Amino acid sequence: MTPPPTVPARLTAAEASARYAEFTVVDVRTPGEYAGGRLPGALNVPLDRLDEAASALAAAAARGPLLIVCASGNRSARGCEQLVALGVEAATLDGGTGGWAAAGLPVERPAGATARWPMDRQVRLVAGALVLVGFLAGLVWPPAHWLSGLVGAGLFFSGATGTCGMAVLLARLPYNRPPKDARPFEETLTRLASA
């Protein structure tokens, strides 16, 4: 068996498009984000479930290169780092699905699908709202300023560690969950392992 072709760690939309048929495309966004639109043929393995999918992803990587995508390229880069630590090579799509679509490349949008805000935008909105509430409430009741401080500490921790507790919590909200007609995660793992 010939080894799979080597792939640079980061690919632009043009580079990925030129070799698209070679890749198994794995979208690491939340199921809700994935349901709103994705690269053609992409399979959804949320970032927080990457460890569960390691053996299926290793099997897919043994057949050909993996292209990991998200909304902007940040989560997919973290996903690639996780996979490399597990011994699975993968490339990330610079600019994510947003960059892909901006380059005029095709995006699958199921009928009736509504676009979801990317998780990083949801985190910024909630974090900003909490800081603002903490500041304004602190004008009336000074201990409320601690809320702003706690959010700042959480953001600092997130930046330092590459993890985000707020994103984990937001991913559990109903609009970030898979739609009722979504492919079960176990079926995705089977497709990765045997495709």
CSV table of C-alpha atoms in Angstrom, one decimal:
chain,number,residue,atom,x,y,z
A,1,MET,CA,0.0,0.0,0.0
A,2,THR,CA,1.4,3.4,-0.9
A,3,PRO,CA,1.5,5.9,1.9
A,4,PRO,CA,-0.9,8.8,1.6
A,5,PRO,CA,0.5,12.0,0.0
A,6,THR,CA,1.9,14.5,2.4
A,7,VAL,CA,-0.2,17.6,3.0
A,8,PRO,CA,1.0,20.9,4.3
A,9,ALA,CA,-0.3,21.7,7.8
A,10,ARG,CA,-2.3,24.7,6.5
A,11,LEU,CA,-4.0,25.0,3.1
A,12,THR,CA,-5.7,28.0,1.5
A,13,ALA,CA,-9.1,27.6,-0.1
A,14,ALA,CA,-7.5,27.5,-3.6
A,15,GLU,CA,-4.9,24.9,-2.5
A,16,ALA,CA,-7.6,22.7,-0.9
A,17,SER,CA,-10.0,23.1,-3.8
A,18,ALA,CA,-7.3,22.0,-6.3
A,19,ARG,CA,-6.9,18.7,-4.4
A,20,TYR,CA,-10.4,18.4,-2.9
A,21,ALA,CA,-11.0,14.9,-4.3
A,22,GLU,CA,-8.0,13.5,-2.3
A,23,PHE,CA,-9.4,14.6,1.1
A,24,THR,CA,-11.7,13.2,3.7
A,25,VAL,CA,-13.2,16.5,4.9
A,26,VAL,CA,-14.0,16.7,8.6
A,27,ASP,CA,-15.9,19.7,10.0
A,28,VAL,CA,-15.2,20.3,13.7
A,29,ARG,CA,-17.9,22.9,14.3
A,30,THR,CA,-20.9,22.3,16.5
A,31,PRO,CA,-23.7,20.2,14.9
A,32,GLY,CA,-25.9,23.3,14.7
A,33,GLU,CA,-23.2,25.3,12.8
A,34,TYR,CA,-22.6,22.3,10.5
A,35,ALA,CA,-26.3,22.0,9.7
A,36,GLY,CA,-26.3,25.6,8.5
A,37,GLY,CA,-23.9,25.0,5.7
A,38,ARG,CA,-20.7,23.1,5.0
A,39,LEU,CA,-18.1,22.1,2.5
A,40,PRO,CA,-19.4,19.5,0.1
A,41,GLY,CA,-19.2,16.0,1.5
A,42,ALA,CA,-17.8,17.1,4.9
A,43,LEU,CA,-18.4,14.9,7.9
A,44,ASN,CA,-19.2,16.4,11.3
A,45,VAL,CA,-17.0,15.5,14.2
A,46,PRO,CA,-17.3,18.3,16.7
A,47,LEU,CA,-14.0,19.4,18.3
A,48,ASP,CA,-15.1,18.2,21.7
A,49,ARG,CA,-15.6,14.7,20.3
A,50,LEU,CA,-12.4,14.4,18.4
A,51,ASP,CA,-10.8,12.0,20.9
A,52,GLU,CA,-13.8,9.7,20.6
A,53,ALA,CA,-13.3,9.6,16.8
A,54,ALA,CA,-9.5,9.1,16.9
A,55,SER,CA,-9.5,5.5,15.7
A,56,ALA,CA,-12.0,6.3,12.9
A,57,LEU,CA,-10.0,9.3,11.9
A,58,ALA,CA,-6.8,7.3,11.9
A,59,ALA,CA,-8.4,4.8,9.6
A,60,ALA,CA,-9.5,7.5,7.2
A,61,ALA,CA,-6.1,9.2,7.3
A,62,ALA,CA,-4.5,5.8,6.4
A,63,ARG,CA,-6.5,5.9,3.1
A,64,GLY,CA,-5.8,9.5,2.2
A,65,PRO,CA,-5.2,13.0,3.7
A,66,LEU,CA,-7.6,14.6,6.2
A,67,LEU,CA,-8.8,18.2,5.8
A,68,ILE,CA,-10.1,19.7,9.0
A,69,VAL,CA,-12.4,22.7,8.7
A,70,CYS,CA,-14.4,25.0,11.0
A,71,ALA,CA,-15.8,28.5,10.6
A,72,SER,CA,-12.6,30.5,10.6
A,73,GLY,CA,-9.7,28.1,10.8
A,74,ASN,CA,-9.1,28.5,14.6
A,75,ARG,CA,-10.9,25.4,15.9
A,76,SER,CA,-9.6,23.3,12.9
A,77,ALA,CA,-6.0,24.3,13.8
A,78,ARG,CA,-6.6,23.1,17.4
A,79,GLY,CA,-8.2,20.0,16.0
A,80,CYS,CA,-5.1,19.3,13.9
A,81,GLU,CA,-2.9,19.7,16.9
A,82,GLN,CA,-5.1,17.2,18.8
A,83,LEU,CA,-4.9,14.7,16.0
A,84,VAL,CA,-1.1,15.1,15.6
A,85,ALA,CA,-0.8,14.4,19.4
A,86,LEU,CA,-2.8,11.2,18.7
A,87,GLY,CA,-0.6,10.2,15.8
A,88,VAL,CA,-3.0,11.3,13.0
A,89,GLU,CA,-1.8,13.7,10.4
A,90,ALA,CA,-4.3,16.3,9.1
A,91,ALA,CA,-4.3,19.7,7.4
A,92,THR,CA,-6.4,22.7,8.4
A,93,LEU,CA,-8.3,25.0,6.0
A,94,ASP,CA,-7.1,28.6,6.5
A,95,GLY,CA,-10.0,30.9,6.7
A,96,GLY,CA,-12.4,27.9,7.3
A,97,THR,CA,-15.8,27.7,5.6
A,98,GLY,CA,-16.0,31.5,5.6
A,99,GLY,CA,-12.9,31.8,3.5
A,100,TRP,CA,-14.0,28.9,1.3
A,101,ALA,CA,-17.3,30.6,0.6
A,102,ALA,CA,-15.7,34.0,0.1
A,103,ALA,CA,-13.4,32.4,-2.6
A,104,GLY,CA,-16.6,31.5,-4.5
A,105,LEU,CA,-16.3,27.8,-3.8
A,106,PRO,CA,-19.4,25.6,-3.3
A,107,VAL,CA,-21.1,25.2,0.1
A,108,GLU,CA,-23.8,22.6,0.8
A,109,ARG,CA,-26.8,24.2,2.4
A,110,PRO,CA,-29.6,21.7,3.2
A,111,ALA,CA,-33.1,23.0,2.2
A,112,GLY,CA,-34.6,25.0,5.0
A,113,ALA,CA,-31.3,25.3,6.9
A,114,THR,CA,-30.6,28.5,8.8
A,115,ALA,CA,-27.1,29.8,9.2
A,116,ARG,CA,-25.8,29.7,12.7
A,117,TRP,CA,-23.3,32.2,14.2
A,118,PRO,CA,-19.8,30.7,14.5
A,119,MET,CA,-19.0,29.6,18.0
A,120,ASP,CA,-16.3,32.3,18.4
A,121,ARG,CA,-18.8,35.0,17.6
A,122,GLN,CA,-21.3,33.5,20.1
A,123,VAL,CA,-18.6,33.5,22.8
A,124,ARG,CA,-17.6,37.1,22.1
A,125,LEU,CA,-21.3,38.2,22.3
A,126,VAL,CA,-21.9,36.5,25.6
A,127,ALA,CA,-18.6,37.5,27.1
A,128,GLY,CA,-19.1,41.1,26.0
A,129,ALA,CA,-22.6,41.1,27.4
A,130,LEU,CA,-21.5,39.7,30.8
A,131,VAL,CA,-18.7,42.3,31.0
A,132,LEU,CA,-21.1,45.1,30.2
A,133,VAL,CA,-23.7,43.9,32.7
A,134,GLY,CA,-21.0,43.5,35.4
A,135,PHE,CA,-19.7,47.0,34.7
A,136,LEU,CA,-23.2,48.7,34.7
A,137,ALA,CA,-24.5,46.7,37.7
A,138,GLY,CA,-21.2,47.7,39.5
A,139,LEU,CA,-22.1,51.3,39.2
A,140,VAL,CA,-25.1,50.6,41.5
A,141,TRP,CA,-23.7,47.7,43.5
A,142,PRO,CA,-19.9,47.7,43.4
A,143,PRO,CA,-19.4,44.0,44.1
A,144,ALA,CA,-21.0,43.3,40.7
A,145,HIS,CA,-17.8,44.4,39.1
A,146,TRP,CA,-16.5,40.9,40.0
A,147,LEU,CA,-18.6,39.5,37.2
A,148,SER,CA,-16.5,41.5,34.7
A,149,GLY,CA,-13.3,40.4,36.4
A,150,LEU,CA,-14.4,36.7,36.3
A,151,VAL,CA,-15.2,36.9,32.6
A,152,GLY,CA,-11.8,38.6,31.9
A,153,ALA,CA,-10.1,35.8,33.9
A,154,GLY,CA,-12.0,33.2,31.8
A,155,LEU,CA,-10.9,34.9,28.6
A,156,PHE,CA,-7.3,35.0,29.8
A,157,PHE,CA,-7.4,31.3,30.7
A,158,SER,CA,-9.0,30.5,27.3
A,159,GLY,CA,-6.3,32.4,25.4
A,160,ALA,CA,-3.5,30.8,27.5
A,161,THR,CA,-4.8,27.2,27.2
A,162,GLY,CA,-6.6,27.1,23.9
A,163,THR,CA,-9.7,25.8,25.6
A,164,CYS,CA,-13.0,27.7,26.2
A,165,GLY,CA,-15.4,26.7,28.9
A,166,MET,CA,-18.0,29.2,27.6
A,167,ALA,CA,-17.9,27.6,24.2
A,168,VAL,CA,-18.4,24.2,25.7
A,169,LEU,CA,-21.5,25.5,27.6
A,170,LEU,CA,-22.8,27.3,24.5
A,171,ALA,CA,-22.4,24.2,22.4
A,172,ARG,CA,-25.0,22.5,24.6
A,173,LEU,CA,-27.7,25.1,23.9
A,174,PRO,CA,-30.6,23.9,21.6
A,175,TYR,CA,-29.6,26.0,18.6
A,176,ASN,CA,-26.1,24.5,18.6
A,177,ARG,CA,-27.3,20.9,18.7
A,178,PRO,CA,-27.9,18.7,15.7
A,179,PRO,CA,-31.3,19.0,13.9
A,180,LYS,CA,-33.6,16.0,14.3
A,181,ASP,CA,-32.7,14.7,10.8
A,182,ALA,CA,-28.9,14.8,11.4
A,183,ARG,CA,-26.8,11.8,10.8
A,184,PRO,CA,-26.0,10.1,14.2
A,185,PHE,CA,-22.4,10.5,15.4
A,186,GLU,CA,-21.9,6.7,15.4
A,187,GLU,CA,-22.8,6.6,11.7
A,188,THR,CA,-20.3,9.3,11.0
A,189,LEU,CA,-17.6,7.3,12.8
A,190,THR,CA,-18.5,4.2,10.7
A,191,ARG,CA,-18.3,6.1,7.5
A,192,LEU,CA,-14.9,7.5,8.5
A,193,ALA,CA,-13.5,4.1,9.5
A,194,SER,CA,-14.7,2.2,6.4
A,195,ALA,CA,-15.3,4.7,3.5
